[in-house]
Structure formats: C-alpha cells, structure tokens
Coordinates of N, CA and C in Angstrom, one line a residue:
V1 N 123.4 197.5 235.8 CA 123.4 196.1 236.1 C 123.5 195.3 235.0
D2 N 122.7 195.7 234.0 CA 123.0 194.9 232.6 C 124.4 194.8 232.3
R3 N 125.0 195.8 232.1 CA 126.2 196.1 231.7 C 127.3 195.3 232.5
V4 N 127.3 195.5 233.8 CA 128.0 194.7 234.8 C 128.0 193.2 234.7
I5 N 126.6 192.8 234.4 CA 126.6 191.3 234.3 C 127.0 190.7 232.9
G6 N 126.8 191.7 232.0 CA 127.4 191.3 230.8 C 129.0 191.2 230.4
W7 N 129.6 192.2 231.2 CA 130.9 192.0 231.4 C 131.5 190.7 231.9
S8 N 130.8 190.6 233.1 CA 131.2 189.3 233.9 C 130.9 188.1 233.2
A9 N 129.8 187.9 232.4 CA 129.4 186.7 231.8 C 130.5 186.4 230.5
R10 N 131.2 187.6 230.1 CA 132.3 187.4 229.0 C 133.6 187.3 229.8
G11 N 133.6 187.2 231.1 CA 135.1 187.1 231.8 C 135.9 188.4 231.6
E12 N 135.5 189.5 231.4 CA 136.1 190.8 231.3 C 136.6 191.4 232.5
S13 N 137.8 191.8 232.5 CA 138.2 192.6 233.7 C 138.0 194.0 233.5
R14 N 137.0 194.5 234.3 CA 136.5 195.8 234.2 C 136.4 196.6 235.5
C15 N 136.4 197.9 235.8 CA 136.5 198.6 236.6 C 135.2 199.6 236.8
A16 N 134.4 199.5 237.9 CA 133.2 200.5 237.9 C 133.6 201.2 239.4
V17 N 133.2 202.6 239.2 CA 133.5 203.6 240.4 C 132.1 204.4 240.6
A18 N 132.0 204.3 241.9 CA 130.7 205.2 242.4 C 131.1 206.5 243.0
A19 N 131.0 207.6 242.1 CA 131.6 208.9 242.4 C 130.5 209.8 243.0
N20 N 130.9 210.0 244.4 CA 130.1 211.1 245.2 C 131.0 212.3 245.0
V21 N 130.3 213.1 246.0 CA 131.0 214.6 246.1 C 132.5 214.5 246.4
H22 N 132.7 213.4 247.4 CA 134.1 213.4 248.0 C 135.0 212.9 246.8
V23 N 134.5 211.8 246.1 CA 135.4 211.4 244.8 C 135.7 212.6 243.8
V24 N 134.3 213.3 243.3 CA 134.7 214.2 242.3 C 135.8 215.3 243.0
V25 N 135.5 215.8 244.3 CA 136.5 217.0 244.6 C 137.8 216.3 244.6
S26 N 138.2 215.1 245.1 CA 139.4 214.7 245.3 C 140.0 214.5 243.9
A27 N 139.2 214.0 242.8 CA 139.9 213.8 241.5 C 140.0 215.4 240.9
W28 N 139.2 216.1 241.2 CA 139.4 217.7 240.8 C 140.7 218.3 241.4
R29 N 140.9 218.0 242.6 CA 142.2 218.5 243.2 C 143.7 217.7 243.0
D30 N 143.4 216.4 242.6 CA 144.5 215.5 242.2 C 144.7 215.0 241.0
P31 N 145.6 215.3 240.1 CA 145.5 214.9 238.7 C 145.8 213.4 238.6
V32 N 146.6 212.8 239.7 CA 146.7 211.4 239.6 C 145.4 210.5 239.7
Y33 N 144.8 211.1 240.8 CA 143.5 210.4 241.2 C 142.5 210.5 239.8
R34 N 142.5 211.8 239.4 CA 141.5 212.2 238.3 C 141.8 211.2 237.2
G35 N 143.3 210.7 236.9 CA 143.5 210.0 235.8 C 142.8 208.6 236.2
V36 N 143.0 208.1 237.3 CA 142.4 207.0 237.9 C 140.9 207.0 237.4
I37 N 140.0 208.0 237.9 CA 138.7 208.0 237.6 C 138.2 208.0 236.3
N38 N 139.0 208.9 235.4 CA 138.7 208.8 234.0 C 139.1 207.5 233.3
A39 N 139.9 206.7 233.8 CA 140.4 205.5 233.2 C 139.4 204.4 233.7
A40 N 138.3 204.6 234.4 CA 137.6 203.5 235.0 C 136.4 203.2 233.7
D41 N 135.9 202.0 233.7 CA 135.0 201.7 232.5 C 133.7 202.3 232.9
L42 N 133.4 202.3 234.1 CA 131.8 203.0 234.5 C 132.0 203.7 235.7
V43 N 131.7 204.9 235.5 CA 131.7 205.9 236.6 C 130.2 206.3 236.7
L44 N 129.7 206.2 238.0 CA 128.1 206.5 238.5 C 128.2 207.7 239.2
P45 N 127.2 208.5 239.1 CA 126.9 209.7 239.9 C 126.1 209.2 241.4
D46 N 127.3 208.9 242.3 CA 126.6 208.4 243.6 C 126.9 209.6 244.5
G47 N 125.5 210.4 244.4 CA 125.5 211.7 245.1 C 124.5 212.4 244.6
A48 N 123.5 213.0 245.3 CA 122.6 213.9 244.7 C 123.1 215.2 244.2
P49 N 124.2 215.6 244.8 CA 124.7 217.0 244.2 C 125.4 216.7 242.8
V50 N 126.1 215.6 242.8 CA 126.7 215.1 241.4 C 125.6 215.0 240.4
A51 N 124.5 214.3 240.7 CA 123.4 214.1 239.8 C 122.7 215.3 239.4
W52 N 122.5 216.3 240.2 CA 122.1 217.5 240.1 C 122.7 218.4 239.2
L53 N 124.0 218.3 239.2 CA 124.9 219.2 238.4 C 124.8 218.5 237.1
L54 N 124.9 217.3 236.9 CA 124.7 216.6 235.4 C 123.3 217.2 234.9
R55 N 122.3 217.1 235.7 CA 121.1 217.7 235.1 C 121.1 219.0 234.7
R56 N 121.9 219.9 235.4 CA 122.0 221.3 235.2 C 122.7 221.5 233.8
Q57 N 123.7 220.4 233.4 CA 124.6 220.4 232.1 C 123.8 220.0 231.0
G58 N 122.5 219.8 231.2 CA 121.8 219.2 230.1 C 121.3 217.7 230.1
H59 N 121.6 216.8 231.1 CA 121.2 215.5 231.1 C 120.1 215.3 231.9
S60 N 119.2 215.8 231.5 CA 117.9 216.1 232.3 C 117.2 214.9 232.9
D61 N 117.4 213.6 232.6 CA 116.9 212.5 233.2 C 117.8 211.8 234.2
Q62 N 119.1 212.3 234.4 CA 119.9 211.8 235.1 C 119.5 212.0 236.7
T63 N 119.6 210.7 237.4 CA 119.3 210.5 238.7 C 120.5 210.0 239.4
R64 N 120.5 210.0 240.8 CA 121.4 209.6 241.5 C 121.5 208.2 241.4
I65 N 122.7 207.5 241.5 CA 122.7 206.1 241.4 C 123.5 205.7 242.6
S66 N 122.9 205.3 243.7 CA 123.7 205.0 244.9 C 124.4 203.7 244.8
G67 N 125.7 203.8 245.2 CA 126.6 202.6 245.4 C 126.2 201.7 246.1
P68 N 125.5 201.8 247.4 CA 125.0 200.7 248.4 C 123.7 200.0 247.6
D69 N 123.0 200.9 247.0 CA 121.7 200.3 246.4 C 122.0 199.6 245.1
L70 N 123.0 200.0 244.2 CA 123.5 199.3 243.0 C 124.1 197.9 243.4
M71 N 125.0 198.0 244.7 CA 125.4 196.7 245.2 C 124.5 195.8 245.4
W72 N 123.4 196.1 246.0 CA 122.3 195.1 246.5 C 121.6 194.6 245.1
M73 N 121.3 195.4 244.1 CA 120.8 195.1 243.0 C 121.6 194.1 242.3
L74 N 122.8 194.4 242.3 CA 123.9 193.4 241.5 C 123.8 192.0 242.2
L75 N 124.1 192.1 243.5 CA 123.8 190.7 244.4 C 122.5 190.1 244.0
E76 N 121.4 190.7 243.9 CA 120.2 190.0 243.5 C 120.4 189.4 242.1
R77 N 120.8 190.2 241.1 CA 121.0 189.6 239.9 C 122.0 188.6 239.7
C78 N 123.0 188.7 240.6 CA 124.1 187.6 240.6 C 123.5 186.3 240.9
A79 N 122.8 186.4 242.0 CA 122.1 185.1 242.6 C 121.2 184.6 241.5
R80 N 120.4 185.3 240.8 CA 119.4 185.0 239.8 C 120.0 184.3 238.7
V81 N 121.2 184.9 238.1 CA 121.9 184.3 236.9 C 123.0 183.4 237.2
G82 N 123.3 183.2 238.4 CA 124.6 182.4 238.8 C 125.9 182.8 238.6
V83 N 126.0 184.2 238.8 CA 127.1 184.7 239.1 C 128.0 184.8 240.2
A84 N 129.0 184.1 240.5 CA 129.7 184.3 242.0 C 130.2 185.6 242.1
V85 N 130.4 185.8 243.4 CA 130.8 187.2 243.7 C 131.9 187.1 244.8
Y86 N 132.8 188.0 245.0 CA 133.8 188.0 245.9 C 133.8 189.3 246.7
L87 N 134.0 189.4 248.0 CA 134.2 190.3 248.9 C 135.6 190.7 249.4
F88 N 135.8 191.9 248.9 CA 137.3 192.3 249.3 C 137.5 193.7 250.0
G89 N 137.8 193.5 251.3 CA 137.8 194.9 252.1 C 137.4 194.9 253.3
S90 N 137.4 195.9 254.1 CA 136.7 196.1 255.4 C 137.5 195.2 256.6
T91 N 136.7 195.0 257.6 CA 137.3 194.0 258.6 C 136.7 192.7 258.6
E92 N 137.3 191.9 259.3 CA 136.8 190.5 259.3 C 135.4 190.4 260.1
A93 N 135.2 191.4 261.1 CA 133.8 191.3 261.6 C 132.9 191.7 260.7
T94 N 133.0 192.8 260.1 CA 132.0 193.6 258.9 C 131.8 192.4 257.9
L95 N 132.9 191.7 257.5 CA 132.6 190.8 256.3 C 131.6 189.6 257.0
R96 N 131.9 189.1 258.1 CA 131.1 188.2 258.6 C 129.5 188.6 258.7
G97 N 129.3 189.8 259.2 CA 128.1 190.4 259.2 C 127.4 190.5 257.8
L98 N 128.3 191.0 256.9 CA 127.7 191.1 255.5 C 127.5 190.0 254.9
A99 N 128.2 189.0 255.0 CA 128.1 187.7 254.4 C 126.8 187.0 254.9
A100 N 126.5 187.1 256.3 CA 125.5 186.3 257.0 C 124.2 187.1 256.1
R101 N 124.3 188.5 256.2 CA 123.0 189.1 255.7 C 122.6 188.8 254.3
V102 N 123.8 188.9 253.5 CA 123.6 188.5 252.0 C 123.0 187.0 251.6
R103 N 123.5 186.1 252.4 CA 123.3 184.7 252.5 C 121.7 184.6 252.6
Q104 N 121.3 185.3 253.8 CA 120.0 185.5 254.2 C 119.0 185.9 253.2
A105 N 119.6 187.2 252.8 CA 118.6 187.7 251.5 C 118.5 186.9 250.3
F106 N 119.8 186.5 249.7 CA 119.8 185.7 248.6 C 120.6 184.4 248.7
P107 N 119.6 183.4 249.2 CA 120.1 182.1 249.3 C 121.0 181.4 248.3
A108 N 120.5 181.9 247.1 CA 121.0 181.0 245.7 C 122.4 181.7 245.5
L109 N 122.8 182.7 246.1 CA 124.1 183.5 245.7 C 125.2 182.8 246.0
A110 N 126.2 182.7 245.4 CA 127.4 181.9 245.6 C 128.4 182.9 245.8
I111 N 128.9 183.0 247.2 CA 129.9 184.0 247.5 C 131.2 183.1 247.5
A112 N 132.0 183.5 246.3 CA 133.3 182.7 246.3 C 134.5 182.9 247.2
G113 N 134.3 184.1 247.9 CA 135.4 184.3 248.9 C 135.1 185.7 249.6
A114 N 135.7 185.8 250.7 CA 135.4 187.3 251.6 C 136.8 187.2 252.1
E115 N 137.5 188.5 251.9 CA 138.9 188.7 252.4 C 139.0 190.1 253.0
S116 N 139.6 190.4 254.2 CA 139.9 191.5 254.8 C 141.4 191.7 254.5
P117 N 142.0 192.5 253.7 CA 143.4 192.6 253.6 C 143.9 193.6 254.8
P118 N 145.1 193.4 254.9 CA 145.8 194.2 256.0 C 145.8 195.9 255.8
F119 N 145.6 196.5 256.7 CA 145.6 198.1 256.6 C 146.8 198.7 256.4
R120 N 147.4 198.3 255.3 CA 148.8 198.6 254.8 C 149.1 198.1 253.3
S121 N 149.9 198.8 252.9 CA 150.3 198.4 251.4 C 150.8 196.9 251.4
L122 N 150.2 196.1 250.5 CA 150.6 194.5 250.5 C 152.0 194.5 249.7
T123 N 152.7 193.5 250.2 CA 154.0 193.4 249.5 C 153.5 192.5 247.9
A124 N 154.6 192.6 247.3 CA 154.4 192.0 245.8 C 153.9 190.5 246.0
D125 N 154.4 189.7 246.9 CA 154.1 188.3 247.0 C 152.6 188.3 247.6
E126 N 152.2 189.1 248.5 CA 150.8 189.2 249.1 C 149.8 189.7 248.1
D127 N 150.3 190.6 247.2 CA 149.3 191.1 246.1 C 149.0 189.8 245.1
R128 N 150.2 189.1 244.7 CA 150.1 188.1 243.7 C 149.2 187.0 244.4
G129 N 149.4 186.8 245.7 CA 148.3 185.8 246.2 C 146.9 186.2 246.3
V130 N 146.5 187.5 246.5 CA 145.4 188.1 246.3 C 144.7 187.8 245.0
V131 N 145.5 188.2 244.0 CA 145.0 188.0 242.6 C 144.6 186.7 242.2
E132 N 145.6 185.6 242.6 CA 145.4 184.1 242.3 C 144.3 183.6 243.2
R133 N 144.0 184.2 244.5 CA 142.9 183.6 245.2 C 141.5 184.1 244.3
I134 N 141.6 185.2 244.1 CA 140.2 185.9 243.5 C 140.0 185.2 242.1
N135 N 141.1 185.2 241.5 CA 140.9 184.3 240.0 C 140.5 183.0 240.1
A136 N 141.1 182.3 241.1 CA 140.9 180.9 241.3 C 139.3 180.5 241.8
S137 N 138.7 181.6 242.5 CA 137.6 181.4 243.0 C 136.4 181.4 241.9
G138 N 136.6 181.8 240.7 CA 135.7 181.8 239.7 C 134.6 183.1 239.8
A139 N 135.0 183.9 240.6 CA 134.1 185.1 240.9 C 134.0 185.9 239.7
G140 N 132.6 186.2 239.4 CA 132.6 187.1 238.3 C 132.4 188.8 238.6
V141 N 132.1 189.0 239.6 CA 132.0 190.2 240.2 C 132.6 190.5 241.4
L142 N 133.5 191.4 241.6 CA 134.4 191.7 243.0 C 134.1 192.9 243.3
F143 N 133.5 192.8 244.5 CA 133.0 194.2 245.3 C 134.3 194.6 246.3
V144 N 134.8 195.8 246.1 CA 136.0 196.2 246.9 C 135.5 197.4 247.7
G145 N 135.7 197.1 249.0 CA 135.3 198.2 250.1 C 136.6 198.7 250.9
L146 N 137.5 199.3 250.2 CA 138.7 199.9 250.7 C 138.6 201.3 251.0
G147 N 137.6 202.0 250.7 CA 137.6 203.3 251.0 C 138.2 204.3 249.8
C148 N 137.7 205.5 249.6 CA 138.2 206.4 248.7 C 139.4 207.1 249.4
P149 N 140.4 207.2 248.5 CA 140.7 206.9 247.2 C 141.3 205.4 247.0
K150 N 141.6 204.9 247.9 CA 142.5 203.8 248.0 C 141.7 202.7 247.0
Q151 N 140.5 202.5 247.1 CA 139.9 201.3 246.5 C 139.9 201.5 244.8
E152 N 139.8 202.8 244.6 CA 139.8 203.2 243.0 C 141.3 203.0 242.5
H153 N 142.2 203.4 243.4 CA 143.6 203.2 242.8 C 143.9 201.5 242.5
W154 N 143.2 200.9 243.6 CA 143.5 199.4 243.7 C 142.8 198.8 242.5
I155 N 141.5 199.2 242.3 CA 140.9 198.3 241.1 C 141.5 198.8 239.7
I156 N 142.2 200.0 239.6 CA 142.6 200.6 238.3 C 144.0 199.6 238.2
A157 N 144.7 199.5 239.3 CA 145.9 198.8 239.3 C 145.8 197.3 238.9
H158 N 144.6 196.7 239.2 CA 144.4 195.4 238.9 C 143.5 194.8 237.7
R159 N 143.3 196.0 237.1 CA 142.4 195.6 235.7 C 143.5 195.0 234.8
G160 N 143.0 193.9 234.2 CA 143.8 193.0 233.3 C 144.5 191.9 234.1
R161 N 144.3 191.9 235.3 CA 145.0 191.0 236.3 C 143.9 190.1 237.0
I162 N 142.8 190.8 237.3 CA 141.8 190.2 238.0 C 140.7 189.8 237.0
N163 N 140.3 188.6 236.8 CA 139.4 188.4 235.6 C 138.0 188.6 236.3
A164 N 137.4 189.6 236.7 CA 136.4 190.1 237.2 C 135.8 191.4 237.0
V165 N 134.7 191.7 237.1 CA 134.4 193.2 237.2 C 134.5 193.8 238.6
M166 N 135.3 194.6 238.9 CA 135.6 195.3 240.2 C 134.9 196.5 240.3
F167 N 134.0 196.6 241.3 CA 133.3 197.6 241.7 C 133.6 198.2 243.0
G168 N 134.2 199.4 243.1 CA 134.6 200.2 244.4 C 133.3 200.6 245.2
V169 N 133.1 200.0 246.4 CA 131.7 200.4 247.0 C 131.8 201.2 248.2
G170 N 132.9 201.5 248.5 CA 133.1 202.3 249.9 C 132.4 201.7 251.1
A171 N 131.6 202.5 251.8 CA 131.1 202.1 252.8 C 129.6 201.1 252.8
A172 N 129.6 200.7 251.7 CA 128.3 199.9 251.5 C 128.4 198.6 252.2
F173 N 129.7 198.1 252.5 CA 130.0 196.8 253.5 C 129.4 197.2 254.5
D174 N 129.8 198.2 255.3 CA 129.4 198.6 256.6 C 128.0 198.8 256.7
F175 N 127.4 199.4 255.6 CA 125.9 199.6 255.5 C 125.1 198.3 255.6
H176 N 125.3 197.5 254.6 CA 124.5 196.4 254.5 C 125.0 195.2 255.7
A177 N 126.0 195.3 256.4 CA 126.4 194.4 257.3 C 125.9 195.0 258.7
G178 N 125.3 196.3 258.6 CA 124.7 196.9 259.8 C 125.7 197.4 260.9
S179 N 126.8 197.5 260.4 CA 127.7 197.9 261.6 C 127.8 199.6 261.5
I180 N 127.1 200.2 260.4 CA 126.9 201.6 260.3 C 125.6 201.7 259.8
T181 N 124.6 202.6 260.5 CA 123.3 202.8 260.3 C 123.2 203.8 259.1
R182 N 122.4 203.4 257.9 CA 122.2 204.1 256.9 C 121.1 205.1 257.1
A183 N 121.2 206.1 256.5 CA 120.2 207.2 256.6 C 118.9 206.7 256.1
P184 N 117.8 207.3 256.8 CA 116.2 206.8 256.3 C 116.0 207.2 255.0
R185 N 115.3 206.5 254.4 CA 115.0 206.7 252.9 C 114.5 208.0 252.4
W186 N 114.0 208.7 253.5 CA 113.4 210.2 253.0 C 114.8 211.1 252.9
M187 N 115.6 210.9 253.7 CA 116.9 211.6 253.7 C 117.7 211.3 252.3
R188 N 117.9 210.0 252.1 CA 118.5 209.7 250.9 C 117.8 210.2 249.7
D189 N 116.3 210.2 249.5 CA 115.7 210.8 248.4 C 115.7 212.1 248.2
H190 N 116.2 212.9 249.2 CA 116.2 214.3 249.3 C 117.7 214.8 249.3
G191 N 118.7 214.1 249.2 CA 120.2 214.4 249.0 C 120.6 214.5 250.4
L192 N 120.1 214.2 251.5 CA 120.7 214.4 252.7 C 121.4 213.0 253.4
E193 N 121.7 212.2 252.8 CA 122.5 211.0 253.3 C 123.8 211.5 253.8
W194 N 124.4 212.7 253.3 CA 125.9 213.0 253.7 C 125.6 213.6 255.2
L195 N 124.5 214.2 255.5 CA 124.2 214.9 256.7 C 123.9 213.8 257.8
H196 N 123.3 212.9 257.4 CA 123.1 211.7 258.4 C 124.5 211.0 258.7
R197 N 125.3 211.0 257.8 CA 126.7 210.3 258.1 C 127.5 211.2 258.9
L198 N 127.4 212.6 258.6 CA 128.0 213.6 259.4 C 127.7 213.6 260.9
L199 N 126.4 213.5 261.0 CA 125.7 213.5 262.4 C 126.0 212.2 263.3
S200 N 126.3 211.1 262.4 CA 126.5 209.8 262.9 C 128.1 209.8 263.5
E201 N 128.9 210.4 262.5 CA 130.2 210.2 262.7 C 130.9 211.7 262.6
P202 N 130.5 212.7 263.4 CA 131.0 214.0 263.4 C 132.6 214.2 263.4
R203 N 133.2 213.5 264.4 CA 134.5 213.8 264.7 C 135.4 213.4 263.6
R204 N 134.9 212.1 262.9 CA 135.8 211.7 261.7 C 135.4 212.3 260.5
L205 N 134.2 212.8 260.3 CA 133.7 213.3 259.0 C 133.6 214.8 258.9
W206 N 133.6 215.5 259.8 CA 133.1 216.9 259.7 C 134.0 217.6 258.8
K207 N 135.7 217.5 258.9 CA 136.4 218.3 258.0 C 136.3 217.7 256.6
R208 N 136.1 216.5 256.3 CA 135.8 216.1 255.0 C 134.5 216.7 254.3
Y209 N 133.5 216.8 255.1 CA 132.3 217.2 254.4 C 132.4 219.0 254.3
L210 N 133.0 219.8 255.4 CA 133.3 220.9 255.2 C 134.0 221.4 254.1
V211 N 135.2 220.7 253.9 CA 136.1 221.0 252.8 C 135.3 220.6 251.5
T212 N 135.0 219.3 251.3 CA 134.7 218.7 250.0 C 133.3 219.4 249.5
N213 N 132.4 219.6 250.5 CA 131.0 220.2 250.0 C 131.3 221.7 249.6
T214 N 132.2 222.4 250.3 CA 132.4 223.9 249.9 C 133.0 224.0 248.7
L215 N 134.1 223.2 248.3 CA 134.8 223.0 247.2 C 133.9 222.6 245.9
F216 N 133.0 221.6 246.2 CA 132.1 221.0 245.3 C 131.3 222.3 244.8
L217 N 130.6 222.9 245.7 CA 129.9 224.2 245.4 C 130.5 225.3 244.5
R218 N 131.5 225.5 245.1 CA 132.4 226.7 244.4 C 132.8 226.2 242.9
G219 N 133.2 224.9 242.7 CA 133.4 224.3 241.4 C 132.3 224.2 240.5
A220 N 131.2 223.7 241.1 CA 129.9 223.7 240.4 C 129.5 225.1 239.9
A221 N 129.4 226.1 240.7 CA 129.1 227.4 240.4 C 130.0 228.0 239.3
G222 N 131.2 227.9 239.4 CA 132.2 228.4 238.3 C 131.9 227.7 237.0
Q223 N 131.8 226.2 237.1 CA 131.4 225.6 236.0 C 130.1 226.1 235.2
L224 N 129.0 226.2 236.0 CA 127.8 226.8 235.3 C 127.8 228.1 234.9
L225 N 128.6 229.0 235.5 CA 128.9 230.4 235.1 C 129.5 230.4 233.7
R226 N 130.4 229.6 233.7 CA 131.4 229.6 232.4 C 130.5 228.9 231.2
A227 N 129.5 228.0 231.6 CA 128.7 227.5 230.4 C 127.8 228.6 230.0
R228 N 127.1 229.3 230.9 CA 126.3 230.5 230.7 C 126.9 231.3 229.8
K229 N 128.0 231.8 230.1 CA 128.9 232.7 229.4 C 129.2 232.2 228.0
A230 N 129.3 231.1 228.0 CA 129.7 230.3 226.7 C 128.6 230.4 225.7
R231 N 127.4 230.2 226.4 CA 126.2 230.3 225.5 C 125.8 231.5 225.0
R232 N 125.9 232.6 225.9 CA 125.7 233.9 225.4 C 126.6 234.5 224.3
S233 N 127.7 234.0 224.3 CA 128.6 234.5 223.4 C 128.6 233.7 222.1
A234 N 128.0 232.5 222.2 CA 127.7 231.6 220.8 C 126.9 232.4 219.9

C-alpha cells in the first residue's frame, strides 16, 4: 500500500499485478504473457498455493496477498490521503454497485471516473479517448477489472501513457459490488477460495480449475524436486 501510494504521489505510471494460480500457470505456458507479468512493477502472490510455494523456496514469511483485500485497503488509504481513483472494466451495473458501496464505505474518497469499455478490442481513436479521460480525471490509482489475461496485457500496454498506478484486480469489482458472493473468511484463510468460486460457477470455471490447478501442482513438484537435487549436489 505504501509503495502504490508513493508512486501515485509522484505521478508515476506503474503496473501492479495480482498473480493467482491461473495467472502463474498462464504465464508458464505462454511466453508472451510471461513477459507481460515479468515486466510489471509489482507482482503479488494472490493465491494460497502461490504463497505456499514461495515459502517452500525460502521466503518463510510470505503470506497470500489477496487482490480484492488489497484493493479495499488501497481505497481506504486513498480516501485518507486524498488520492483520486478511477474504475475501469466490468459492466455498467457492476460499476454502479461498486461505486455505491465504495462511496458508502469511504465518503471522503474521490472517484474520478468509472468506465465500462466494450467487450471487444478498442479502435485506436477509442483507446486514445480512454487515455485522455483517465489522465484528465487526475486519478492517481486506476483499478482495472478486465479479467486475466486481458487486464495485464492492457496495463502493460498503457504504462507510460496513463499517469497513474494501474492495478489489475480481476473479479474484485464483482466481489465488492456484491454481484458475485465471495467465499467466507474461513475458506479464504485456508486457501479454499477457489473451491467456493468453483461451486458458485461450476459450468464456467470447472475446466480452468481442473487444468490450471493440475498444471500448477505438477510444475511446483518439479520445481521443488529440482531445488532438492541442486542442494544435494552442492
């Protein structure tokens, strides 16, 4: 939070990414997307398995950093220090619900703009318009809810053009707007938020979780075995 607020106070164009298992596996499989993630200024372990693997690799104090929770903490800090925010992504209905809840929770927060882009690639003129509107708004933090991997490609492509810290937050807009019910705290604390989402949207998410979770476990096992062999041979 301190780092993001510091960047915004200096008017820096920065990119922050919340990397859950889906993001990690997608980056592992796609070299272009991997380059996007590696190019970000801040990448957070938004997933209990990701944090667990980091701990196994020697970062003993690494905890999960939830994207939706961090977004809420940033909104609270922005309200306190006077940094305006901009909401970009999702649907008009979700943005209305999100803005209403945020204003109720943080009356002092300046929401400089909220925009639901078309569900297609923007033309060059449309894209320039988006950049101009965000920059003209004076927002210091831009929350981007376009979903993985679109939002990460988008924020990296706009670094240096948008004068704000861009944070890809995925489903956080829906969680905070109430359009998707978030997992209970006990499930989040025990790394089971993915299971709650799967049970809530099985037809849409079953294949993603079956494939990505399996590939993550396979990749993690291979990585840990290679590290063990390297230690033994050292």
